[in-house]
Structure formats: C-alpha cells, structure tokens
PDB file of C-alpha atoms in Angstrom:
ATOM      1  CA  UNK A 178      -5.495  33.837  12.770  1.00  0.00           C
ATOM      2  CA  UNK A 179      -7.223  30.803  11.705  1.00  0.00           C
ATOM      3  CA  UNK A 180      -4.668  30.479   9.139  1.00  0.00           C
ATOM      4  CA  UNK A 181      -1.689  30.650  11.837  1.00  0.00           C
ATOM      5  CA  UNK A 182      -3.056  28.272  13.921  1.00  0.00           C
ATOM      6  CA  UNK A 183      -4.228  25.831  11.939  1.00  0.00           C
ATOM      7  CA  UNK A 184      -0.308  25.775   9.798  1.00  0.00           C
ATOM      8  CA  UNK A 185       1.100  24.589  13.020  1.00  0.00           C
ATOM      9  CA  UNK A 186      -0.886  21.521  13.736  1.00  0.00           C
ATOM     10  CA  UNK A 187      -0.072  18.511  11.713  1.00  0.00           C
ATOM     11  CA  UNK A 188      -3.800  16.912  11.711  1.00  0.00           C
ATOM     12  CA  UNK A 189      -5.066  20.134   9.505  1.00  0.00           C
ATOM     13  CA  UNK A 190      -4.441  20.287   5.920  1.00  0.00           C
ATOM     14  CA  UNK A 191      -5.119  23.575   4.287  1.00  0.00           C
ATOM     15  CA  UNK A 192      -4.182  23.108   0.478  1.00  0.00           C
ATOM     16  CA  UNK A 193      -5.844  26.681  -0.883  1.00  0.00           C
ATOM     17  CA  UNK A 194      -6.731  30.345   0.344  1.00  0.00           C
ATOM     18  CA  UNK A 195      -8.530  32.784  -1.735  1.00  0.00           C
ATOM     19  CA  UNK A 196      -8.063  36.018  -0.990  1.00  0.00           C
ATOM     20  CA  UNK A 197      -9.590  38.590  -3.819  1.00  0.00           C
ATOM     21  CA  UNK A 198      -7.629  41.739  -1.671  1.00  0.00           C
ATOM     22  CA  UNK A 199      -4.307  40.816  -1.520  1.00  0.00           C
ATOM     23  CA  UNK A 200      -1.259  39.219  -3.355  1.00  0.00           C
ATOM     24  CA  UNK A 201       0.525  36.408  -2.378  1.00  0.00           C
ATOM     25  CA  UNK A 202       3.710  37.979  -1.230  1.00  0.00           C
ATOM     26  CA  UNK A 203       1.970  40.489   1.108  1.00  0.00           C
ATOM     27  CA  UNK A 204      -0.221  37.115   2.421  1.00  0.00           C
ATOM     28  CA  UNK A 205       3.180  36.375   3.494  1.00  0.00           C
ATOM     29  CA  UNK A 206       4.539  39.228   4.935  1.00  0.00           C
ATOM     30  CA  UNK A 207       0.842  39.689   7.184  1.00  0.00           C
ATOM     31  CA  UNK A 208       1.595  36.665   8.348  1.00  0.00           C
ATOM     32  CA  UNK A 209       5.263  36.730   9.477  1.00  0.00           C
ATOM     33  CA  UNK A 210       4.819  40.255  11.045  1.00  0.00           C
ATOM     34  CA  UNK A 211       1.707  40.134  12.994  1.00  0.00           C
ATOM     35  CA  UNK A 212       1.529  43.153  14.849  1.00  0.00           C
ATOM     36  CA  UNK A 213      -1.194  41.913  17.345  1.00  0.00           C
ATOM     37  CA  UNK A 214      -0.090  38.066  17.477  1.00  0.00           C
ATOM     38  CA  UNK A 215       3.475  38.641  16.985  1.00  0.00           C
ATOM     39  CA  UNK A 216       6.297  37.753  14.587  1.00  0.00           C
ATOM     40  CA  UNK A 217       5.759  34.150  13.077  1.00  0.00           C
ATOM     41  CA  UNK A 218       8.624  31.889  13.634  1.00  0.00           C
ATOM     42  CA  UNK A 219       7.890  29.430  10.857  1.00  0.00           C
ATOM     43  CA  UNK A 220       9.804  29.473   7.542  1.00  0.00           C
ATOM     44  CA  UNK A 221       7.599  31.262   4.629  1.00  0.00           C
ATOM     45  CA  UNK A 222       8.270  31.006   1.331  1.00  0.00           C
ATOM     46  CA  UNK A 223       6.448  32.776  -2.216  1.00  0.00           C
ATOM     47  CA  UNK A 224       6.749  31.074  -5.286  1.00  0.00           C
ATOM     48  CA  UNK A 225       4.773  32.535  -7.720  1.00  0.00           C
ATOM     49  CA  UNK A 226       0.780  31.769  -6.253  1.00  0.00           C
ATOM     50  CA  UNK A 227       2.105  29.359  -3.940  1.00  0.00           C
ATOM     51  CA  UNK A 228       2.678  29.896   0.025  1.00  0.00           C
ATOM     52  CA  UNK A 229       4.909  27.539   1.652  1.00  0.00           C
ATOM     53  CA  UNK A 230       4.642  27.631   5.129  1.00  0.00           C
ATOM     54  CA  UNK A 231       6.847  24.900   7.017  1.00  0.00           C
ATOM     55  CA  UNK A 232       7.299  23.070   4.228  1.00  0.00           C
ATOM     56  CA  UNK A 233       3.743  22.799   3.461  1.00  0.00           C
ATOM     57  CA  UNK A 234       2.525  24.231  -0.035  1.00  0.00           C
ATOM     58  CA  UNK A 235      -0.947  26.041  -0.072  1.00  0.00           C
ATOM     59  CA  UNK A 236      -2.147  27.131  -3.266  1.00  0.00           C
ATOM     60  CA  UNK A 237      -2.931  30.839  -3.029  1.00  0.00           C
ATOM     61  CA  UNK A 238      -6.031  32.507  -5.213  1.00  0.00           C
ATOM     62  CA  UNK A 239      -7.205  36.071  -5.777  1.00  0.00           C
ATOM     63  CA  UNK A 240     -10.631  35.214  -7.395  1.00  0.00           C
ATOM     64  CA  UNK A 241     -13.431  37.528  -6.689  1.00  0.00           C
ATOM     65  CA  UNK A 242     -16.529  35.205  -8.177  1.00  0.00           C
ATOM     66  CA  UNK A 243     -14.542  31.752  -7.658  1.00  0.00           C
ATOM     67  CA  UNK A 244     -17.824  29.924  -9.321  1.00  0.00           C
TER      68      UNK A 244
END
C-alpha cells in the first residue's frame, strides 16, 4: 500500500525495496492485481531486479541480513 501510493506522487522518490519473500516479477503482479485495492492502472515493467513503475526504476532486493 505504501508502495502504491507513494509511486503515484511525484515529490516521493523510492529508488529500492527489499523484499527477502518474494521475486521481482510476482512484486509486480501483487501490485497490478490488488484484490483489496483494486487493479493498478500504471504501466509495470520487470527487467531482471528492476521494477519500473511509470517510468520510474526501483531497484528491487531479496536480501534477508542486508548488513
């Protein structure tokens, strides 16, 4: 959710998510099919560990001890 929201306003940059749990092209797929908030409307795009999301890029990470 915080995600979603954030993605649509221009003042917020989000340039990484880590996410231990999931891969990056089911990332994209929970977010374009929302079954409580609804189907996303933006464009989404996977390229290998990167999300695009409206034409921005966020880097996408699956460490479990990121230190």
């Amino acid at each position: 959710i915080v995600f979603r929201n954030a993605i649509e306003h221009n003042d917020v940059e989000i340039v990484a998510v880590n996410d231990p749990f999931i891969e990056p092209h089911y990332a994209a797929y929970m977010l374009k099919y929302d079954s409580t908030h609804g189907q996303f409307k933006g464009d989404i795009k996977v390229d290998g560990n990167n999300l695009t999301v409206n034409g921005k890029t966020v880097r996408f990470h699956m460490e479990k001890d990121p230190a």
